[in-house]
PDB file of C-alpha atoms and ligand atoms in Angstrom:
ATOM      1  CA  MET A   1     116.975 107.118 129.769  1.00 88.00           C
ATOM      2  CA  LYS A   2     115.557 104.212 127.802  1.00 94.00           C
ATOM      3  CA  LYS A   3     114.832 105.153 124.174  1.00 96.00           C
ATOM      4  CA  LEU A   4     111.587 104.054 122.610  1.00 98.00           C
ATOM      5  CA  TYR A   5     111.306 102.588 119.114  1.00 98.00           C
ATOM      6  CA  ALA A   6     108.114 101.394 117.456  1.00 98.00           C
ATOM      7  CA  VAL A   7     106.268  99.986 114.498  1.00 98.00           C
ATOM      8  CA  ILE A   8     102.950 101.497 113.452  1.00 98.00           C
ATOM      9  CA  GLY A   9     100.407  99.862 111.170  1.00 98.00           C
ATOM     10  CA  ASP A  10      96.922  98.414 110.924  1.00 98.00           C
ATOM     11  CA  PRO A  11      96.798  95.491 111.625  1.00 96.00           C
ATOM     12  CA  ILE A  12      99.959  95.207 113.701  1.00 97.00           C
ATOM     13  CA  GLY A  13      99.496  92.199 116.001  1.00 92.00           C
ATOM     14  CA  HIS A  14     101.284  89.812 113.630  1.00 90.00           C
ATOM     15  CA  SER A  15     104.466  91.902 113.343  1.00 95.00           C
ATOM     16  CA  MET A  16     107.693  90.045 114.064  1.00 96.00           C
ATOM     17  CA  SER A  17     109.680  93.290 114.268  1.00 98.00           C
ATOM     18  CA  PRO A  18     109.296  93.846 118.058  1.00 98.00           C
ATOM     19  CA  VAL A  19     110.844  90.483 118.976  1.00 97.00           C
ATOM     20  CA  MET A  20     113.597  90.921 116.388  1.00 98.00           C
ATOM     21  CA  HIS A  21     114.587  94.453 117.440  1.00 98.00           C
ATOM     22  CA  ASN A  22     114.216  93.913 121.197  1.00 98.00           C
ATOM     23  CA  ASP A  23     116.532  90.923 120.912  1.00 98.00           C
ATOM     24  CA  LEU A  24     119.088  93.176 119.158  1.00 98.00           C
ATOM     25  CA  PHE A  25     118.786  95.902 121.799  1.00 98.00           C
ATOM     26  CA  SER A  26     119.559  93.410 124.528  1.00 98.00           C
ATOM     27  CA  TYR A  27     122.306  91.642 122.499  1.00 98.00           C
ATOM     28  CA  TYR A  28     124.123  94.943 121.831  1.00 98.00           C
ATOM     29  CA  GLN A  29     123.352  96.229 125.373  1.00 98.00           C
ATOM     30  CA  ILE A  30     121.504  99.273 124.061  1.00 98.00           C
ATOM     31  CA  ASP A  31     118.991 100.813 126.448  1.00 97.00           C
ATOM     32  CA  GLY A  32     116.094 100.750 123.992  1.00 98.00           C
ATOM     33  CA  HIS A  33     112.678  99.178 123.678  1.00 98.00           C
ATOM     34  CA  TYR A  34     110.609  98.537 120.538  1.00 98.00           C
ATOM     35  CA  MET A  35     106.818  98.421 120.663  1.00 98.00           C
ATOM     36  CA  PRO A  36     103.998  97.789 118.186  1.00 98.00           C
ATOM     37  CA  PHE A  37     101.212 100.390 117.965  1.00 98.00           C
ATOM     38  CA  LEU A  38      97.931  99.938 116.146  1.00 98.00           C
ATOM     39  CA  VAL A  39      97.301 103.216 114.301  1.00 98.00           C
ATOM     40  CA  LYS A  40      94.180 103.806 112.219  1.00 98.00           C
ATOM     41  CA  ALA A  41      94.530 105.906 109.062  1.00 98.00           C
ATOM     42  CA  GLU A  42      92.489 108.757 110.521  1.00 98.00           C
ATOM     43  CA  GLN A  43      94.820 108.881 113.556  1.00 98.00           C
ATOM     44  CA  LEU A  44      98.071 108.806 111.619  1.00 98.00           C
ATOM     45  CA  GLU A  45      98.877 112.510 111.853  1.00 98.00           C
ATOM     46  CA  ASP A  46      98.169 112.589 115.606  1.00 98.00           C
ATOM     47  CA  ALA A  47     100.197 109.419 116.117  1.00 98.00           C
ATOM     48  CA  VAL A  48     103.233 110.867 114.324  1.00 98.00           C
ATOM     49  CA  ARG A  49     102.951 114.097 116.348  1.00 98.00           C
ATOM     50  CA  GLY A  50     102.720 112.072 119.553  1.00 98.00           C
ATOM     51  CA  LEU A  51     105.741 109.939 118.705  1.00 98.00           C
ATOM     52  CA  LYS A  52     107.721 113.089 117.947  1.00 98.00           C
ATOM     53  CA  ALA A  53     106.570 114.775 121.164  1.00 98.00           C
ATOM     54  CA  ILE A  54     107.789 111.917 123.340  1.00 97.00           C
ATOM     55  CA  GLY A  55     111.179 111.953 121.599  1.00 97.00           C
ATOM     56  CA  ILE A  56     110.918 108.552 119.931  1.00 98.00           C
ATOM     57  CA  GLY A  57     114.297 107.247 118.707  1.00 98.00           C
ATOM     58  CA  GLY A  58     112.801 105.949 115.486  1.00 98.00           C
ATOM     59  CA  PHE A  59     110.052 103.754 114.145  1.00 98.00           C
ATOM     60  CA  ASN A  60     108.991 101.461 111.350  1.00 98.00           C
ATOM     61  CA  VAL A  61     105.915 102.058 109.266  1.00 98.00           C
ATOM     62  CA  THR A  62     103.921  99.238 107.789  1.00 97.00           C
ATOM     63  CA  VAL A  63     100.732  98.664 105.825  1.00 95.00           C
ATOM     64  CA  PRO A  64      98.675 100.771 105.184  1.00 97.00           C
ATOM     65  CA  HIS A  65     100.679 103.882 106.156  1.00 98.00           C
ATOM     66  CA  LYS A  66     103.858 103.697 104.079  1.00 97.00           C
ATOM     67  CA  SER A  67     102.730 106.387 101.641  1.00 97.00           C
ATOM     68  CA  GLY A  68     100.246 108.251 103.841  1.00 98.00           C
ATOM     69  CA  ILE A  69     102.880 109.123 106.431  1.00 98.00           C
ATOM     70  CA  ILE A  70     105.043 111.202 104.086  1.00 98.00           C
ATOM     71  CA  PRO A  71     103.210 114.560 104.510  1.00 98.00           C
ATOM     72  CA  PHE A  72     103.514 114.269 108.306  1.00 98.00           C
ATOM     73  CA  LEU A  73     107.308 113.846 108.358  1.00 98.00           C
ATOM     74  CA  ASP A  74     109.925 116.624 108.484  1.00 98.00           C
ATOM     75  CA  GLY A  75     111.851 115.173 105.539  1.00 98.00           C
ATOM     76  CA  VAL A  76     112.189 112.137 103.292  1.00 98.00           C
ATOM     77  CA  ASP A  77     115.329 110.806 101.639  1.00 97.00           C
ATOM     78  CA  GLU A  78     115.640 110.629  97.853  1.00 95.00           C
ATOM     79  CA  LEU A  79     114.928 106.928  97.285  1.00 95.00           C
ATOM     80  CA  ALA A  80     111.928 106.924  99.644  1.00 97.00           C
ATOM     81  CA  ALA A  81     110.584 110.050  97.939  1.00 97.00           C
ATOM     82  CA  ASP A  82     110.975 108.434  94.507  1.00 96.00           C
ATOM     83  CA  ILE A  83     109.312 105.208  95.661  1.00 96.00           C
ATOM     84  CA  GLY A  84     106.683 107.261  97.458  1.00 96.00           C
ATOM     85  CA  ALA A  85     106.832 105.016 100.518  1.00 97.00           C
ATOM     86  CA  VAL A  86     108.575 105.144 103.897  1.00 98.00           C
ATOM     87  CA  ASN A  87     109.094 102.106 106.108  1.00 98.00           C
ATOM     88  CA  THR A  88     111.698 103.551 108.500  1.00 98.00           C
ATOM     89  CA  VAL A  89     111.702 106.867 110.347  1.00 99.00           C
ATOM     90  CA  VAL A  90     114.702 108.233 112.218  1.00 98.00           C
ATOM     91  CA  ASN A  91     114.589 110.993 114.812  1.00 98.00           C
ATOM     92  CA  GLU A  92     117.458 113.207 113.681  1.00 98.00           C
ATOM     93  CA  ASP A  93     117.891 116.001 116.270  1.00 97.00           C
ATOM     94  CA  GLY A  94     114.169 116.311 116.800  1.00 97.00           C
ATOM     95  CA  LYS A  95     113.248 116.015 113.124  1.00 98.00           C
ATOM     96  CA  LEU A  96     111.500 112.897 111.826  1.00 98.00           C
ATOM     97  CA  ILE A  97     113.163 111.798 108.580  1.00 98.00           C
ATOM     98  CA  GLY A  98     111.723 108.996 106.434  1.00 98.00           C
ATOM     99  CA  TYR A  99     113.660 106.291 104.603  1.00 98.00           C
ATOM    100  CA  ASN A 100     112.815 103.214 102.595  1.00 98.00           C
ATOM    101  CA  THR A 101     114.829 100.144 103.594  1.00 98.00           C
ATOM    102  CA  ASP A 102     112.498  97.662 101.850  1.00 98.00           C
ATOM    103  CA  GLY A 103     114.119  97.972  98.417  1.00 98.00           C
ATOM    104  CA  PRO A 104     117.704  98.206  99.739  1.00 98.00           C
ATOM    105  CA  GLY A 105     116.906  95.343 102.161  1.00 98.00           C
ATOM    106  CA  PHE A 106     115.834  93.166  99.256  1.00 98.00           C
ATOM    107  CA  LEU A 107     118.989  94.106  97.358  1.00 97.00           C
ATOM    108  CA  GLN A 108     121.302  93.269 100.277  1.00 97.00           C
ATOM    109  CA  GLY A 109     119.632  89.903 100.792  1.00 97.00           C
ATOM    110  CA  LEU A 110     119.921  89.253  97.079  1.00 97.00           C
ATOM    111  CA  MET A 111     123.652  90.027  97.078  1.00 95.00           C
ATOM    112  CA  ASN A 112     124.267  86.930  99.243  1.00 94.00           C
ATOM    113  CA  GLU A 113     123.066  84.796  96.328  1.00 95.00           C
ATOM    114  CA  LEU A 114     123.857  87.020  93.353  1.00 94.00           C
ATOM    115  CA  PRO A 115     126.856  89.278  94.016  1.00 90.00           C
ATOM    116  CA  SER A 116     126.249  91.386  90.884  1.00 91.00           C
ATOM    117  CA  ILE A 117     123.063  92.175  88.994  1.00 92.00           C
ATOM    118  CA  GLU A 118     124.957  93.828  86.152  1.00 90.00           C
ATOM    119  CA  GLY A 119     123.948  92.433  82.769  1.00 91.00           C
ATOM    120  CA  LYS A 120     121.268  90.171  84.260  1.00 94.00           C
ATOM    121  CA  ASN A 121     117.814  89.811  82.760  1.00 95.00           C
ATOM    122  CA  ILE A 122     115.349  90.408  85.562  1.00 97.00           C
ATOM    123  CA  LEU A 123     111.606  89.829  85.866  1.00 97.00           C
ATOM    124  CA  VAL A 124     109.561  91.412  88.644  1.00 98.00           C
ATOM    125  CA  ILE A 125     106.131  89.832  89.152  1.00 98.00           C
ATOM    126  CA  GLY A 126     103.553  92.280  90.533  1.00 98.00           C
ATOM    127  CA  ALA A 127     103.198  96.050  90.356  1.00 98.00           C
ATOM    128  CA  GLY A 128     102.103  97.014  93.885  1.00 95.00           C
ATOM    129  CA  GLY A 129     104.002  98.771  96.657  1.00 94.00           C
ATOM    130  CA  ALA A 130     106.574  96.034  97.199  1.00 97.00           C
ATOM    131  CA  ALA A 131     107.281  95.749  93.465  1.00 98.00           C
ATOM    132  CA  ARG A 132     107.756  99.510  93.287  1.00 97.00           C
ATOM    133  CA  ALA A 133     110.359  99.533  96.094  1.00 97.00           C
ATOM    134  CA  ILE A 134     112.251  96.603  94.551  1.00 98.00           C
ATOM    135  CA  TYR A 135     112.034  97.794  90.934  1.00 97.00           C
ATOM    136  CA  PHE A 136     113.213 101.343  91.702  1.00 97.00           C
ATOM    137  CA  THR A 137     116.048 100.062  93.905  1.00 96.00           C
ATOM    138  CA  LEU A 138     117.256  97.609  91.242  1.00 96.00           C
ATOM    139  CA  ALA A 139     117.009 100.298  88.547  1.00 95.00           C
ATOM    140  CA  LYS A 140     118.917 102.759  90.763  1.00 93.00           C
ATOM    141  CA  GLU A 141     121.575 100.050  91.179  1.00 90.00           C
ATOM    142  CA  ARG A 142     121.944 100.113  87.376  1.00 81.00           C
ATOM    143  CA  ALA A 143     120.198  96.848  86.586  1.00 77.00           C
ATOM    144  CA  VAL A 144     119.002  97.719  83.115  1.00 78.00           C
ATOM    145  CA  GLU A 145     116.923  94.825  81.857  1.00 92.00           C
ATOM    146  CA  ILE A 146     113.981  94.618  84.266  1.00 96.00           C
ATOM    147  CA  ASP A 147     110.618  93.523  82.926  1.00 97.00           C
ATOM    148  CA  ILE A 148     107.436  93.728  84.982  1.00 98.00           C
ATOM    149  CA  ALA A 149     104.617  91.199  84.760  1.00 98.00           C
ATOM    150  CA  ASN A 150     101.291  91.974  86.343  1.00 98.00           C
ATOM    151  CA  ARG A 151      97.660  90.827  86.210  1.00 98.00           C
ATOM    152  CA  THR A 152      96.727  94.408  85.334  1.00 98.00           C
ATOM    153  CA  VAL A 153      99.291  95.276  82.651  1.00 98.00           C
ATOM    154  CA  SER A 154      98.486  99.017  82.778  1.00 98.00           C
ATOM    155  CA  LYS A 155      99.767  99.105  86.378  1.00 98.00           C
ATOM    156  CA  ALA A 156     103.076  97.599  85.256  1.00 98.00           C
ATOM    157  CA  GLU A 157     103.238 100.248  82.506  1.00 98.00           C
ATOM    158  CA  SER A 158     102.630 103.030  85.057  1.00 97.00           C
ATOM    159  CA  LEU A 159     105.379 101.654  87.288  1.00 97.00           C
ATOM    160  CA  ILE A 160     107.831 101.747  84.386  1.00 97.00           C
ATOM    161  CA  ASP A 161     106.759 105.300  83.453  1.00 96.00           C
ATOM    162  CA  ASP A 162     107.135 106.473  87.061  1.00 96.00           C
ATOM    163  CA  CYS A 163     110.657 105.116  87.536  1.00 95.00           C
ATOM    164  CA  PRO A 164     113.168 107.982  87.681  1.00 93.00           C
ATOM    165  CA  TYR A 165     116.134 105.667  87.076  1.00 91.00           C
ATOM    166  CA  GLN A 166     117.225 104.494  83.640  1.00 83.00           C
ATOM    167  CA  SER A 167     116.124 100.994  82.714  1.00 81.00           C
ATOM    168  CA  SER A 168     114.963  99.172  79.642  1.00 91.00           C
ATOM    169  CA  SER A 169     111.742  97.542  80.753  1.00 95.00           C
ATOM    170  CA  ILE A 170     108.639  96.078  79.216  1.00 96.00           C
ATOM    171  CA  ALA A 171     105.289  95.486  80.850  1.00 98.00           C
ATOM    172  CA  LEU A 172     103.850  91.997  80.387  1.00 97.00           C
ATOM    173  CA  SER A 173     100.767  90.056  81.286  1.00 97.00           C
ATOM    174  CA  LEU A 174     101.342  87.112  83.633  1.00 97.00           C
ATOM    175  CA  GLU A 175     100.523  84.758  80.752  1.00 95.00           C
ATOM    176  CA  ASP A 176     103.085  86.328  78.388  1.00 95.00           C
ATOM    177  CA  ALA A 177     105.746  86.357  81.070  1.00 96.00           C
ATOM    178  CA  GLY A 178     105.022  82.677  81.728  1.00 93.00           C
ATOM    179  CA  LYS A 179     105.827  81.866  78.093  1.00 92.00           C
ATOM    180  CA  ASN A 180     109.233  83.597  78.229  1.00 91.00           C
ATOM    181  CA  MET A 181     110.613  82.484  81.560  1.00 94.00           C
ATOM    182  CA  GLU A 182     113.790  80.984  80.103  1.00 94.00           C
ATOM    183  CA  LYS A 183     114.939  84.551  79.323  1.00 94.00           C
ATOM    184  CA  TYR A 184     115.430  85.572  82.957  1.00 96.00           C
ATOM    185  CA  ASP A 185     118.423  85.175  85.287  1.00 96.00           C
ATOM    186  CA  LEU A 186     116.521  86.617  88.252  1.00 97.00           C
ATOM    187  CA  ILE A 187     112.784  86.413  88.933  1.00 98.00           C
ATOM    188  CA  VAL A 188     111.281  88.302  91.876  1.00 98.00           C
ATOM    189  CA  GLN A 189     107.743  87.443  92.985  1.00 98.00           C
ATOM    190  CA  THR A 190     106.296  90.438  94.890  1.00 98.00           C
ATOM    191  CA  THR A 191     102.560  89.697  95.098  1.00 98.00           C
ATOM    192  CA  MET A 192     100.816  88.028  98.033  1.00 96.00           C
ATOM    193  CA  ILE A 193      99.812  85.068  95.840  1.00 98.00           C
ATOM    194  CA  GLY A 194     100.703  81.831  97.627  1.00 97.00           C
ATOM    195  CA  MET A 195     100.768  83.376 101.098  1.00 96.00           C
ATOM    196  CA  ALA A 196      99.108  81.431 103.929  1.00 94.00           C
ATOM    197  CA  PRO A 197      96.336  80.395 104.038  1.00 96.00           C
ATOM    198  CA  LYS A 198      96.076  80.208 100.213  1.00 96.00           C
ATOM    199  CA  THR A 199      99.299  78.280  99.864  1.00 96.00           C
ATOM    200  CA  MET A 200      98.305  76.358  96.728  1.00 96.00           C
ATOM    201  CA  GLU A 201      98.139  79.486  94.538  1.00 96.00           C
ATOM    202  CA  CYS A 202     100.853  80.431  92.075  1.00 96.00           C
ATOM    203  CA  PRO A 203     101.132  83.699  90.083  1.00 96.00           C
ATOM    204  CA  LEU A 204     102.215  82.069  86.819  1.00 93.00           C
ATOM    205  CA  ASP A 205     103.211  78.863  85.139  1.00 85.00           C
ATOM    206  CA  LEU A 206     106.884  78.011  85.497  1.00 85.00           C
ATOM    207  CA  SER A 207     107.047  75.334  82.804  1.00 79.00           C
ATOM    208  CA  VAL A 208     110.388  76.494  81.384  1.00 88.00           C
ATOM    209  CA  ILE A 209     113.033  78.288  83.361  1.00 94.00           C
ATOM    210  CA  LYS A 210     116.690  79.109  82.793  1.00 93.00           C
ATOM    211  CA  HIS A 211     118.940  76.583  84.454  1.00 87.00           C
ATOM    212  CA  GLN A 212     120.401  78.087  87.618  1.00 87.00           C
ATOM    213  CA  ALA A 213     118.133  81.141  87.481  1.00 96.00           C
ATOM    214  CA  LEU A 214     117.588  82.688  90.901  1.00 97.00           C
ATOM    215  CA  VAL A 215     113.936  82.875  91.920  1.00 98.00           C
ATOM    216  CA  CYS A 216     112.980  85.046  94.923  1.00 98.00           C
ATOM    217  CA  ASP A 217     109.631  85.329  96.633  1.00 98.00           C
ATOM    218  CA  ILE A 218     109.018  88.117  99.155  1.00 98.00           C
ATOM    219  CA  ILE A 219     106.577  85.867 101.044  1.00 98.00           C
ATOM    220  CA  TYR A 220     107.941  84.127 104.165  1.00 96.00           C
ATOM    221  CA  ASN A 221     104.774  82.406 105.357  1.00 94.00           C
ATOM    222  CA  PRO A 222     105.006  79.668 104.156  1.00 96.00           C
ATOM    223  CA  LEU A 223     108.801  79.574 103.995  1.00 96.00           C
ATOM    224  CA  GLN A 224     108.517  77.905 100.598  1.00 97.00           C
ATOM    225  CA  THR A 225     105.633  79.087  98.466  1.00 98.00           C
ATOM    226  CA  LYS A 226     104.270  76.854  95.735  1.00 97.00           C
ATOM    227  CA  PHE A 227     106.043  79.175  93.291  1.00 97.00           C
ATOM    228  CA  LEU A 228     109.412  78.570  94.984  1.00 97.00           C
ATOM    229  CA  GLN A 229     108.764  74.822  95.196  1.00 97.00           C
ATOM    230  CA  GLU A 230     108.104  74.688  91.460  1.00 95.00           C
ATOM    231  CA  ALA A 231     111.139  76.825  90.688  1.00 95.00           C
ATOM    232  CA  GLU A 232     113.385  74.577  92.768  1.00 95.00           C
ATOM    233  CA  HIS A 233     111.881  71.526  91.111  1.00 94.00           C
ATOM    234  CA  LYS A 234     112.821  73.024  87.710  1.00 93.00           C
ATOM    235  CA  GLY A 235     116.449  73.463  88.804  1.00 92.00           C
ATOM    236  CA  ALA A 236     116.398  77.098  89.889  1.00 95.00           C
ATOM    237  CA  ARG A 237     118.057  78.474  92.998  1.00 97.00           C
ATOM    238  CA  ILE A 238     115.503  79.955  95.382  1.00 97.00           C
ATOM    239  CA  GLN A 239     115.321  82.599  98.105  1.00 98.00           C
ATOM    240  CA  ASN A 240     112.340  83.255 100.364  1.00 98.00           C
ATOM    241  CA  GLY A 241     111.095  86.515 101.879  1.00 98.00           C
ATOM    242  CA  ILE A 242     112.954  86.100 105.163  1.00 98.00           C
ATOM    243  CA  GLU A 243     116.009  87.738 103.603  1.00 98.00           C
ATOM    244  CA  MET A 244     114.215  90.946 102.600  1.00 98.00           C
ATOM    245  CA  PHE A 245     112.434  91.134 105.945  1.00 98.00           C
ATOM    246  CA  VAL A 246     115.606  90.641 107.961  1.00 98.00           C
ATOM    247  CA  TYR A 247     117.742  93.029 105.896  1.00 98.00           C
ATOM    248  CA  GLN A 248     115.135  95.811 105.891  1.00 98.00           C
ATOM    249  CA  GLY A 249     115.165  95.477 109.686  1.00 98.00           C
ATOM    250  CA  ALA A 250     118.964  95.390 109.833  1.00 98.00           C
ATOM    251  CA  LEU A 251     119.210  98.595 107.779  1.00 98.00           C
ATOM    252  CA  ALA A 252     116.619 100.286 110.014  1.00 98.00           C
ATOM    253  CA  PHE A 253     118.521  99.194 113.149  1.00 98.00           C
ATOM    254  CA  GLU A 254     121.733 100.567 111.647  1.00 98.00           C
ATOM    255  CA  LYS A 255     120.067 103.930 110.949  1.00 98.00           C
ATOM    256  CA  TRP A 256     118.856 104.142 114.556  1.00 98.00           C
ATOM    257  CA  THR A 257     121.971 102.898 116.373  1.00 98.00           C
ATOM    258  CA  GLY A 258     124.923 103.066 113.971  1.00 98.00           C
ATOM    259  CA  ILE A 259     125.372  99.292 114.359  1.00 98.00           C
ATOM    260  CA  PHE A 260     124.811  96.952 111.431  1.00 98.00           C
ATOM    261  CA  PRO A 261     123.482  93.954 113.354  1.00 98.00           C
ATOM    262  CA  ASP A 262     124.171  90.229 113.158  1.00 98.00           C
ATOM    263  CA  VAL A 263     121.846  89.164 110.355  1.00 98.00           C
ATOM    264  CA  LYS A 264     122.209  85.460 111.122  1.00 98.00           C
ATOM    265  CA  ARG A 265     120.937  86.104 114.637  1.00 98.00           C
ATOM    266  CA  MET A 266     117.970  88.068 113.249  1.00 98.00           C
ATOM    267  CA  ARG A 267     117.165  85.325 110.737  1.00 97.00           C
ATOM    268  CA  ASN A 268     117.152  82.693 113.488  1.00 96.00           C
ATOM    269  CA  MET A 269     114.918  84.876 115.645  1.00 96.00           C
ATOM    270  CA  VAL A 270     112.405  85.228 112.804  1.00 96.00           C
ATOM    271  CA  LEU A 271     112.527  81.529 111.933  1.00 95.00           C
ATOM    272  CA  LYS A 272     111.881  80.693 115.594  1.00 95.00           C
ATOM    273  CA  GLN A 273     108.796  82.909 115.575  1.00 93.00           C
ATOM    274  CA  LEU A 274     107.588  81.264 112.394  1.00 91.00           C
ATOM    275  CA  GLY A 275     108.130  77.860 113.928  1.00 85.00           C
ATOM    276  CA  GLY A 276     110.741  76.842 111.343  1.00 63.00           C
ATOM    277  CA  SER A 277     114.183  75.364 111.959  1.00 59.00           C
ATOM    278  CA  THR A 278     117.031  77.775 112.625  1.00 60.00           C
ATOM    279  CA  CYS A 279     120.260  77.890 110.636  1.00 57.00           C
TER     280      CYS A 279
HETATM  281  P1  ATR B   1     101.795  95.423  98.043  1.00 73.73           P
HETATM  282  O1  ATR B   1     101.849  96.861  98.465  1.00 73.73           O
HETATM  283  O2  ATR B   1     101.928  94.464  99.194  1.00 73.73           O
HETATM  284  O3  ATR B   1     102.736  95.116  96.939  1.00 73.73           O
HETATM  285  P2  ATR B   1      99.423  95.880  96.493  1.00 73.73           P
HETATM  286  O4  ATR B   1      99.863  97.260  96.245  1.00 73.73           O
HETATM  287  O5  ATR B   1      98.016  95.654  96.881  1.00 73.73           O
HETATM  288  O6  ATR B   1     100.293  95.164  97.588  1.00 73.73           O
HETATM  289  O7  ATR B   1      99.774  95.021  95.166  1.00 73.73           O
HETATM  290  C1  ATR B   1      99.376  93.736  95.053  1.00 73.73           C
HETATM  291  C2  ATR B   1      99.978  93.116  93.790  1.00 73.73           C
HETATM  292  O8  ATR B   1      99.550  91.760  93.752  1.00 73.73           O
HETATM  293  C3  ATR B   1      99.490  93.739  92.503  1.00 73.73           C
HETATM  294  O9  ATR B   1     100.501  93.580  91.521  1.00 73.73           O
HETATM  295  C4  ATR B   1      98.260  92.867  92.158  1.00 73.73           C
HETATM  296  O10 ATR B   1      97.909  92.834  90.799  1.00 73.73           O
HETATM  297  P3  ATR B   1      96.926  93.961  90.198  1.00 73.73           P
HETATM  298  O11 ATR B   1      97.752  95.170  89.997  1.00 73.73           O
HETATM  299  O12 ATR B   1      96.421  93.364  88.925  1.00 73.73           O
HETATM  300  O13 ATR B   1      95.823  94.158  91.222  1.00 73.73           O
HETATM  301  C5  ATR B   1      98.785  91.521  92.562  1.00 73.73           C
HETATM  302  N1  ATR B   1      97.731  90.568  92.878  1.00 73.73           N
HETATM  303  C6  ATR B   1      97.001  90.505  94.010  1.00 73.73           C
HETATM  304  N2  ATR B   1      96.122  89.479  93.957  1.00 73.73           N
HETATM  305  C7  ATR B   1      96.313  88.875  92.751  1.00 73.73           C
HETATM  306  C8  ATR B   1      95.731  87.729  92.109  1.00 73.73           C
HETATM  307  N3  ATR B   1      94.795  86.992  92.696  1.00 73.73           N
HETATM  308  N4  ATR B   1      96.165  87.391  90.885  1.00 73.73           N
HETATM  309  C9  ATR B   1      97.141  88.120  90.269  1.00 73.73           C
HETATM  310  N5  ATR B   1      97.734  89.211  90.829  1.00 73.73           N
HETATM  311  C10 ATR B   1      97.327  89.576  92.057  1.00 73.73           C
END
């Protein structure tokens, strides 16, 4: 019998996950189907119960339910529990178990450009949910020098205090981080600043930057944010948010099917949906 997979969130109409995963199901000849479901916060518990009752194979969880879903699951893995957010649920013998593939997805995408983060000076810009997943994952991976810059510095301080993995980190304002950019080998922009339609916005001034630093932005619409354009202009290597999106999906697909899928195929599928050129 065909297995059902899903993504739940609010809003959900824009999600590129259904096209990406349905393409993989047909490519690997797996009898599965992936559907988006709009779920309001007040219906989350009922929705999770319903998905469990119909024997769902697994599902993704997106904004605003990544934290709220945790009490309704049968279990949560260690990293997801530490981050306090679940983006992937797997039906394991009738039990719904939550995972976080956002942070690990970012890390895998990063590895294509930067095979080792050991000894690197890292700056994370932002202190919201995405920053939390990335910061904890990098710290768990033993990246020790990870500073966090945020508009509200106290939120960056809380993120550092909350992190259960050893790291030497300082919290900075965006202005202070902007003055010390030449210190960093890797800069990860995790806020929504510069996302369409406000594509002219930039989180901080990139006047000086280390030559050959790697600058990542988790935004993929536009494919090159103003921040990435400026970084490239200053001689940095850049990576857009397609990588994190595709790898979080690849890791979810692997958890559901046991197959680590063809990431190049997924990337092309996403680029096609975004109207960009494929590679
Ligand atoms: P997400 O879960 O997608 O990471 P979030 O939790 O709402 O989203 O976090 C948004 C991040 O973007 C925060 O770091 C936020 O800064 P504050 O903590 O000061 O709110 C940052 N952010 C959003 N809009 C911003 C803006 N206009 N200027 C600077 N930072 C902004």
